[in-house]
Amino acid sequence: MSIVSVHKQGDHSSSQSENLLEIKNLKTYYPVKGGFLKRTIGNVKAVDNISFELKKGETLGLVGESGCGKSTAGRTILRLLKPTEGQILFDGKDITRVSGKSLREIRKNMQMVFQDPYASLNPMQMIGDIIAEPIYNFSKKSKADLKQEVMGLLEKVGLPPDAYYKYAHEFSGGQRQRIGIARALALKPKLIIADEPVSALDVSVQSQVLNLLKDLQEEFDLTFLFIAHDLSVVKHMSDRIGVMYLGNMVEVSNKDSLYANPLHPYTQALISAIPTPDPRVKKERIILKGDVPSPINPPTGCTFHPRCPMAMEECSRSKPVLKEVKPSHRVACHLY
Ligand code: SF4
């Protein structure tokens, strides 16, 4: 599979040094054990050979149904999961196999914002201490300096100073996500991987949190990998979008081209399901047959062929590669 360049809209020039992240042929398989001796009898191919680049300061949205491998890809890039094959280059360094102290150093620059901030906040710890902990671990600052820094972070994410002394259960879902964002920012990272950061929140607070992320990106010069299943949320956040299906990247494009003219039949179905704000506008919805097949035994050829309304004979025989069919618009489909 070819490497996907991720550019700012309208900017097609790419230089190696501008890439913060380069993912090359990344695979993450989970072994499936079976039989009396618990031998490996197969693999769940959660991420199956994806490649892309992410330039400094931009946002790549990763979309797809649940189980398509987008969260596994994010966790593998952060090295929370072990890659099976491929390469992860971060800021010019190969971090695919680093461990121990080197991995700890890299983690400083790559942080995650989780879907459920409540599950990732220790209910017994004061919010001030939760945010201060990573700063203290890396810098051993004095108590007074730590407190000042945490107060500054609380202000940046729109929380009052007294949030410092409270506990996670005293906050609403949106406020807890703000705490999660403050903690992710504490070490001044270069890359933030946000995994469904607003999908657990009420619609009324989703846009506030998304706008906060955008403002912080500008202020802290952050690069985002933004993972979500909701295409309207991804559209709001991203410069470019990658669509994943069954562990593969099936389409990557700048967002305007993707939403105006989706090329892959799977992307077309996803976009047809976005509700229109105006009820008078009639939109034909493409209903896909069946469920996402098992990643343990994915279909041959194009893994989408059992559900694809456009499938042809060759689709079950040969796997399409991701190729550029329009400037900054790549698709893996035999129709093109
Ligand atoms: Fe559909 Fe064939 Fe294209 Fe796959 S390669 S998306 S089955 S038309």
Tab-separated table of C-alpha atoms and ligand atoms in Angstrom:
chain	number	residue	atom	x	y	z
A	1	MET	CA	0.000	0.000	0.000
A	2	SER	CA	1.374	3.384	-0.876
A	3	ILE	CA	2.115	6.096	1.618
A	4	VAL	CA	-0.613	8.657	1.982
A	5	SER	CA	0.507	12.249	2.167
A	6	VAL	CA	-1.506	14.407	4.498
A	7	HIS	CA	-1.415	18.085	3.559
A	8	LYS	CA	-3.016	21.300	4.594
A	9	GLN	CA	-5.807	22.097	2.184
A	10	GLY	CA	-4.494	23.681	-0.957
A	11	ASP	CA	-0.916	22.828	-0.091
A	12	HIS	CA	0.345	19.911	-2.098
A	13	SER	CA	4.028	20.405	-1.448
A	14	SER	CA	5.439	18.004	1.081
A	15	SER	CA	8.800	17.863	2.736
A	16	GLN	CA	10.050	15.140	5.032
A	17	SER	CA	10.922	17.646	7.768
A	18	GLU	CA	7.340	18.942	7.912
A	19	ASN	CA	5.976	15.523	8.813
A	20	LEU	CA	5.437	14.996	12.491
A	21	LEU	CA	4.220	11.452	11.999
A	22	GLU	CA	4.883	8.859	9.314
A	23	ILE	CA	3.145	5.513	9.431
A	24	LYS	CA	4.462	2.877	7.068
A	25	ASN	CA	2.674	-0.429	6.428
A	26	LEU	CA	1.507	-0.670	10.011
A	27	LYS	CA	-0.119	-3.901	11.143
A	28	THR	CA	-1.529	-4.747	14.562
A	29	TYR	CA	-2.718	-8.330	14.916
A	30	TYR	CA	-4.085	-9.950	18.048
A	31	PRO	CA	-3.325	-13.675	18.239
A	32	VAL	CA	-6.297	-16.020	18.613
A	33	LYS	CA	-5.467	-19.008	20.847
A	34	GLY	CA	-7.245	-22.332	20.665
A	35	GLY	CA	-7.043	-26.048	21.256
A	36	PHE	CA	-5.753	-27.980	24.245
A	37	LEU	CA	-2.253	-26.433	24.060
A	38	LYS	CA	-3.608	-22.897	23.540
A	39	ARG	CA	-1.617	-22.519	20.338
A	40	THR	CA	-2.075	-19.494	18.061
A	41	ILE	CA	-4.650	-20.641	15.534
A	42	GLY	CA	-5.249	-17.319	13.804
A	43	ASN	CA	-5.058	-13.546	14.110
A	44	VAL	CA	-7.520	-10.723	14.543
A	45	LYS	CA	-6.222	-8.330	11.893
A	46	ALA	CA	-7.291	-5.148	13.681
A	47	VAL	CA	-4.962	-2.924	11.638
A	48	ASP	CA	-3.854	-4.495	8.394
A	49	ASN	CA	-1.230	-2.526	6.526
A	50	ILE	CA	-1.996	1.176	6.755
A	51	SER	CA	0.325	3.991	5.717
A	52	PHE	CA	-0.077	7.730	6.068
A	53	GLU	CA	1.773	10.895	6.963
A	54	LEU	CA	0.662	13.723	9.185
A	55	LYS	CA	2.154	17.186	8.840
A	56	LYS	CA	2.961	19.433	11.777
A	57	GLY	CA	-0.017	21.485	12.928
A	58	GLU	CA	-2.721	19.669	11.021
A	59	THR	CA	-5.612	17.378	11.864
A	60	LEU	CA	-6.235	14.027	10.250
A	61	GLY	CA	-9.637	12.535	11.020
A	62	LEU	CA	-9.898	8.745	11.083
A	63	VAL	CA	-13.424	7.455	10.541
A	64	GLY	CA	-15.189	4.124	10.189
A	65	GLU	CA	-17.708	1.897	11.947
A	66	SER	CA	-16.786	0.442	15.315
A	67	GLY	CA	-14.379	-2.452	14.877
A	68	CYS	CA	-12.742	-0.950	11.764
A	69	GLY	CA	-9.396	-0.610	13.548
A	70	LYS	CA	-9.228	3.170	13.997
A	71	SER	CA	-8.807	3.079	17.801
A	72	THR	CA	-6.300	0.218	17.571
A	73	ALA	CA	-4.339	2.287	15.037
A	74	GLY	CA	-4.301	5.261	17.450
A	75	ARG	CA	-3.183	3.135	20.385
A	76	THR	CA	-0.486	1.435	18.337
A	77	ILE	CA	0.904	4.786	17.203
A	78	LEU	CA	1.072	5.865	20.863
A	79	ARG	CA	2.805	2.534	21.544
A	80	LEU	CA	0.137	1.513	24.053
A	81	LEU	CA	-0.173	-1.582	21.821
A	82	LYS	CA	2.673	-3.490	20.223
A	83	PRO	CA	2.825	-3.180	16.438
A	84	THR	CA	2.993	-6.519	14.625
A	85	GLU	CA	4.751	-5.100	11.566
A	86	GLY	CA	5.545	-1.788	9.946
A	87	GLN	CA	7.139	1.442	11.086
A	88	ILE	CA	6.125	4.436	13.182
A	89	LEU	CA	8.283	7.523	12.681
A	90	PHE	CA	7.661	10.381	15.068
A	91	ASP	CA	9.451	13.683	14.563
A	92	GLY	CA	12.001	11.903	12.366
A	93	LYS	CA	12.736	9.103	14.878
A	94	ASP	CA	11.786	5.466	14.446
A	95	ILE	CA	9.802	4.688	17.587
A	96	THR	CA	8.411	1.319	16.459
A	97	ARG	CA	10.494	-0.761	18.840
A	98	VAL	CA	11.725	1.725	21.471
A	99	SER	CA	11.104	0.844	25.096
A	100	GLY	CA	11.964	1.910	28.664
A	101	LYS	CA	13.372	5.406	29.108
A	102	SER	CA	13.305	6.266	25.398
A	103	LEU	CA	9.610	5.361	25.163
A	104	ARG	CA	8.886	7.447	28.263
A	105	GLU	CA	10.592	10.450	26.670
A	106	ILE	CA	8.556	10.024	23.472
A	107	ARG	CA	5.299	9.712	25.410
A	108	LYS	CA	5.915	13.240	26.687
A	109	ASN	CA	5.301	14.457	23.162
A	110	MET	CA	2.362	12.193	22.303
A	111	GLN	CA	-0.713	12.280	24.468
A	112	MET	CA	-4.179	10.814	24.288
A	113	VAL	CA	-7.623	12.218	25.009
A	114	PHE	CA	-9.967	9.335	25.779
A	115	GLN	CA	-13.640	8.804	25.009
A	116	ASP	CA	-14.625	8.315	28.628
A	117	PRO	CA	-12.706	10.797	30.778
A	118	TYR	CA	-14.387	9.497	33.941
A	119	ALA	CA	-12.860	6.042	33.509
A	120	SER	CA	-9.416	7.569	33.066
A	121	LEU	CA	-9.574	9.945	36.087
A	122	ASN	CA	-8.721	8.506	39.490
A	123	PRO	CA	-11.871	9.139	41.628
A	124	MET	CA	-9.756	9.284	44.828
A	125	GLN	CA	-7.394	11.994	43.578
A	126	MET	CA	-7.948	15.751	43.579
A	127	ILE	CA	-8.121	17.156	40.020
A	128	GLY	CA	-5.126	19.422	40.743
A	129	ASP	CA	-3.017	16.382	41.645
A	130	ILE	CA	-4.184	14.409	38.605
A	131	ILE	CA	-3.036	17.175	36.253
A	132	ALA	CA	0.154	17.891	38.236
A	133	GLU	CA	1.320	14.259	38.350
A	134	PRO	CA	2.805	13.969	34.834
A	135	ILE	CA	4.473	17.408	35.162
A	136	TYR	CA	6.060	16.379	38.473
A	137	ASN	CA	7.215	13.023	37.076
A	138	PHE	CA	9.111	14.692	34.286
A	139	SER	CA	10.287	17.961	35.847
A	140	LYS	CA	10.302	17.579	39.652
A	141	LYS	CA	9.064	21.172	39.973
A	142	SER	CA	8.355	22.708	43.369
A	143	LYS	CA	4.836	22.458	44.808
A	144	ALA	CA	4.216	26.177	44.251
A	145	ASP	CA	5.371	26.059	40.604
A	146	LEU	CA	3.289	22.948	39.960
A	147	LYS	CA	0.195	24.575	41.381
A	148	GLN	CA	0.682	27.696	39.298
A	149	GLU	CA	1.101	25.610	36.149
A	150	VAL	CA	-1.996	23.507	36.866
A	151	MET	CA	-4.040	26.662	37.557
A	152	GLY	CA	-2.916	27.995	34.188
A	153	LEU	CA	-4.015	24.775	32.468
A	154	LEU	CA	-7.416	24.837	34.192
A	155	GLU	CA	-7.930	28.358	32.905
A	156	LYS	CA	-6.895	27.360	29.366
A	157	VAL	CA	-9.554	24.616	29.272
A	158	GLY	CA	-12.248	26.891	30.717
A	159	LEU	CA	-12.482	25.537	34.273
A	160	PRO	CA	-12.596	27.718	37.425
A	161	PRO	CA	-9.619	27.735	39.835
A	162	ASP	CA	-11.566	25.842	42.531
A	163	ALA	CA	-11.706	22.809	40.183
A	164	TYR	CA	-8.171	22.157	41.487
A	165	TYR	CA	-9.539	21.008	44.859
A	166	LYS	CA	-12.454	18.920	43.573
A	167	TYR	CA	-12.867	15.279	42.560
A	168	ALA	CA	-13.962	13.773	39.245
A	169	HIS	CA	-17.504	12.917	40.409
A	170	GLU	CA	-18.206	16.603	41.105
A	171	PHE	CA	-18.053	17.492	37.407
A	172	SER	CA	-20.335	17.071	34.398
A	173	GLY	CA	-19.262	14.955	31.407
A	174	GLY	CA	-18.149	18.016	29.439
A	175	GLN	CA	-16.142	19.376	32.378
A	176	ARG	CA	-14.494	15.984	32.893
A	177	GLN	CA	-13.442	15.977	29.263
A	178	ARG	CA	-11.927	19.440	29.825
A	179	ILE	CA	-9.935	17.931	32.722
A	180	GLY	CA	-8.796	15.102	30.423
A	181	ILE	CA	-7.669	17.695	27.879
A	182	ALA	CA	-5.794	19.712	30.562
A	183	ARG	CA	-3.995	16.527	31.633
A	184	ALA	CA	-3.099	15.714	28.018
A	185	LEU	CA	-1.693	19.244	27.600
A	186	ALA	CA	0.291	19.183	30.838
A	187	LEU	CA	3.526	17.994	29.206
A	188	LYS	CA	3.180	20.317	26.199
A	189	PRO	CA	2.939	17.497	23.668
A	190	LYS	CA	3.354	17.876	19.914
A	191	LEU	CA	0.756	15.265	18.959
A	192	ILE	CA	-2.626	14.562	20.513
A	193	ILE	CA	-4.543	11.445	19.585
A	194	ALA	CA	-8.179	12.094	20.449
A	195	ASP	CA	-10.187	8.865	20.450
A	196	GLU	CA	-13.914	9.626	20.169
A	197	PRO	CA	-13.440	12.623	22.527
A	198	VAL	CA	-17.037	13.865	22.333
A	199	SER	CA	-19.100	10.753	21.564
A	200	ALA	CA	-19.982	10.215	25.249
A	201	LEU	CA	-21.115	13.843	25.684
A	202	ASP	CA	-24.497	15.510	25.228
A	203	VAL	CA	-24.891	17.074	21.782
A	204	SER	CA	-25.244	20.487	23.454
A	205	VAL	CA	-21.712	20.340	24.899
A	206	GLN	CA	-20.033	18.510	22.017
A	207	SER	CA	-19.425	21.661	19.983
A	208	GLN	CA	-18.011	23.515	23.015
A	209	VAL	CA	-15.407	20.786	23.545
A	210	LEU	CA	-14.613	20.600	19.809
A	211	ASN	CA	-14.147	24.370	19.637
A	212	LEU	CA	-11.924	24.243	22.717
A	213	LEU	CA	-9.734	21.617	21.008
A	214	LYS	CA	-9.486	23.826	17.905
A	215	ASP	CA	-8.501	26.886	19.953
A	216	LEU	CA	-5.892	24.915	21.875
A	217	GLN	CA	-4.494	23.504	18.629
A	218	GLU	CA	-3.885	27.046	17.423
A	219	GLU	CA	-2.433	28.247	20.703
A	220	PHE	CA	-0.158	25.271	21.418
A	221	ASP	CA	0.693	24.440	17.797
A	222	LEU	CA	-0.715	20.940	18.188
A	223	THR	CA	-1.079	18.203	15.617
A	224	PHE	CA	-4.176	16.018	15.956
A	225	LEU	CA	-5.113	12.519	14.987
A	226	PHE	CA	-8.838	12.725	15.525
A	227	ILE	CA	-10.651	9.391	15.718
A	228	ALA	CA	-14.456	9.314	15.516
A	229	HIS	CA	-17.354	7.463	13.953
A	230	ASP	CA	-19.456	10.616	13.520
A	231	LEU	CA	-18.700	12.137	10.130
A	232	SER	CA	-20.130	15.563	10.954
A	233	VAL	CA	-17.824	15.823	13.980
A	234	VAL	CA	-14.831	14.743	11.908
A	235	LYS	CA	-15.713	17.256	9.185
A	236	HIS	CA	-15.758	20.069	11.730
A	237	MET	CA	-12.321	19.153	13.071
A	238	SER	CA	-10.199	17.831	10.222
A	239	ASP	CA	-8.051	19.155	7.376
A	240	ARG	CA	-7.964	15.693	5.834
A	241	ILE	CA	-9.850	12.499	6.463
A	242	GLY	CA	-8.925	8.824	6.279
A	243	VAL	CA	-11.734	6.249	6.032
A	244	MET	CA	-10.995	2.825	7.491
A	245	TYR	CA	-12.784	-0.447	6.843
A	246	LEU	CA	-11.795	-3.749	8.417
A	247	GLY	CA	-8.268	-2.659	9.299
A	248	ASN	CA	-7.552	-1.055	5.904
A	249	MET	CA	-7.471	2.563	4.778
A	250	VAL	CA	-9.946	2.688	1.885
A	251	GLU	CA	-10.002	6.412	1.096
A	252	VAL	CA	-7.979	9.473	2.112
A	253	SER	CA	-8.663	12.983	0.965
A	254	ASN	CA	-8.883	16.601	1.990
A	255	LYS	CA	-12.241	17.078	3.615
A	256	ASP	CA	-13.942	19.197	0.939
A	257	SER	CA	-13.237	16.693	-1.808
A	258	LEU	CA	-14.276	13.763	0.403
A	259	TYR	CA	-17.626	15.224	1.430
A	260	ALA	CA	-18.473	16.721	-1.975
A	261	ASN	CA	-17.409	13.693	-3.992
A	262	PRO	CA	-16.812	10.519	-1.976
A	263	LEU	CA	-15.327	7.867	-4.274
A	264	HIS	CA	-15.306	4.623	-2.294
A	265	PRO	CA	-18.731	2.928	-2.050
A	266	TYR	CA	-18.201	2.538	1.706
A	267	THR	CA	-17.519	6.277	2.150
A	268	GLN	CA	-20.548	7.036	-0.042
A	269	ALA	CA	-22.722	4.947	2.311
A	270	LEU	CA	-21.293	6.641	5.428
A	271	ILE	CA	-21.861	10.117	3.997
A	272	SER	CA	-25.380	9.261	2.810
A	273	ALA	CA	-26.261	8.501	6.446
A	274	ILE	CA	-25.410	12.020	7.700
A	275	PRO	CA	-28.720	13.764	8.490
A	276	THR	CA	-29.317	17.042	6.656
A	277	PRO	CA	-30.212	20.037	8.859
A	278	ASP	CA	-32.965	21.047	6.400
A	279	PRO	CA	-35.823	18.464	6.428
A	280	ARG	CA	-37.009	19.688	2.983
A	281	VAL	CA	-33.747	18.461	1.392
A	282	LYS	CA	-34.305	14.863	0.335
A	283	LYS	CA	-31.236	12.656	0.414
A	284	GLU	CA	-31.040	9.072	-0.742
A	285	ARG	CA	-29.595	6.901	1.975
A	286	ILE	CA	-27.416	3.955	0.933
A	287	ILE	CA	-28.168	1.012	3.213
A	288	LEU	CA	-25.364	-1.512	3.406
A	289	LYS	CA	-26.321	-5.158	3.609
A	290	GLY	CA	-24.997	-7.335	6.430
A	291	ASP	CA	-22.563	-6.543	9.212
A	292	VAL	CA	-18.844	-5.867	9.205
A	293	PRO	CA	-17.231	-9.318	8.683
A	294	SER	CA	-14.896	-10.812	11.282
A	295	PRO	CA	-11.335	-9.472	11.140
A	296	ILE	CA	-10.147	-13.006	12.058
A	297	ASN	CA	-11.173	-14.273	8.650
A	298	PRO	CA	-11.660	-11.220	6.416
A	299	PRO	CA	-13.176	-11.682	2.936
A	300	THR	CA	-10.770	-12.257	0.043
A	301	GLY	CA	-9.922	-9.501	-2.426
A	302	CYS	CA	-11.586	-6.231	-1.484
A	303	THR	CA	-12.731	-6.888	2.082
A	304	PHE	CA	-15.798	-4.713	1.435
A	305	HIS	CA	-17.064	-6.834	-1.486
A	306	PRO	CA	-19.749	-8.860	0.402
A	307	ARG	CA	-21.504	-5.578	1.313
A	308	CYS	CA	-20.645	-3.416	-1.684
A	309	PRO	CA	-23.541	-2.381	-3.944
A	310	MET	CA	-21.043	-1.914	-6.824
A	311	ALA	CA	-19.109	-5.190	-6.428
A	312	MET	CA	-17.794	-6.803	-9.628
A	313	GLU	CA	-16.320	-10.221	-10.265
A	314	GLU	CA	-12.710	-9.176	-9.771
A	315	CYS	CA	-13.491	-7.592	-6.388
A	316	SER	CA	-13.509	-10.950	-4.592
A	317	ARG	CA	-10.273	-11.995	-6.292
A	318	SER	CA	-7.851	-9.077	-6.024
A	319	LYS	CA	-7.292	-6.533	-3.318
A	320	PRO	CA	-7.356	-2.919	-4.562
A	321	VAL	CA	-4.438	-0.704	-3.538
A	322	LEU	CA	-4.804	2.849	-2.309
A	323	LYS	CA	-3.967	5.125	-5.230
A	324	GLU	CA	-4.291	8.798	-6.071
A	325	VAL	CA	-7.129	9.345	-8.536
A	326	LYS	CA	-7.455	13.109	-8.075
A	327	PRO	CA	-5.039	15.608	-6.518
A	328	SER	CA	-4.856	14.832	-2.772
A	329	HIS	CA	-7.620	12.216	-3.075
A	330	ARG	CA	-6.737	8.528	-2.807
A	331	VAL	CA	-9.002	5.519	-2.944
A	332	ALA	CA	-8.641	1.736	-2.825
A	333	CYS	CA	-11.319	0.471	-5.242
A	334	HIS	CA	-11.333	-1.328	-8.608
A	335	LEU	CA	-13.860	1.144	-9.988
A	336	TYR	CA	-11.071	3.716	-10.413
B	1	SF4	FE1	-16.833	-2.330	-4.157
B	1	SF4	FE2	-15.180	-3.640	-5.738
B	1	SF4	FE3	-14.640	-1.141	-5.104
B	1	SF4	FE4	-14.425	-3.070	-3.281
B	1	SF4	S1	-13.212	-2.846	-5.119
B	1	SF4	S2	-15.364	-1.109	-3.008
B	1	SF4	S3	-16.119	-4.388	-3.848
B	1	SF4	S4	-16.377	-1.878	-6.278
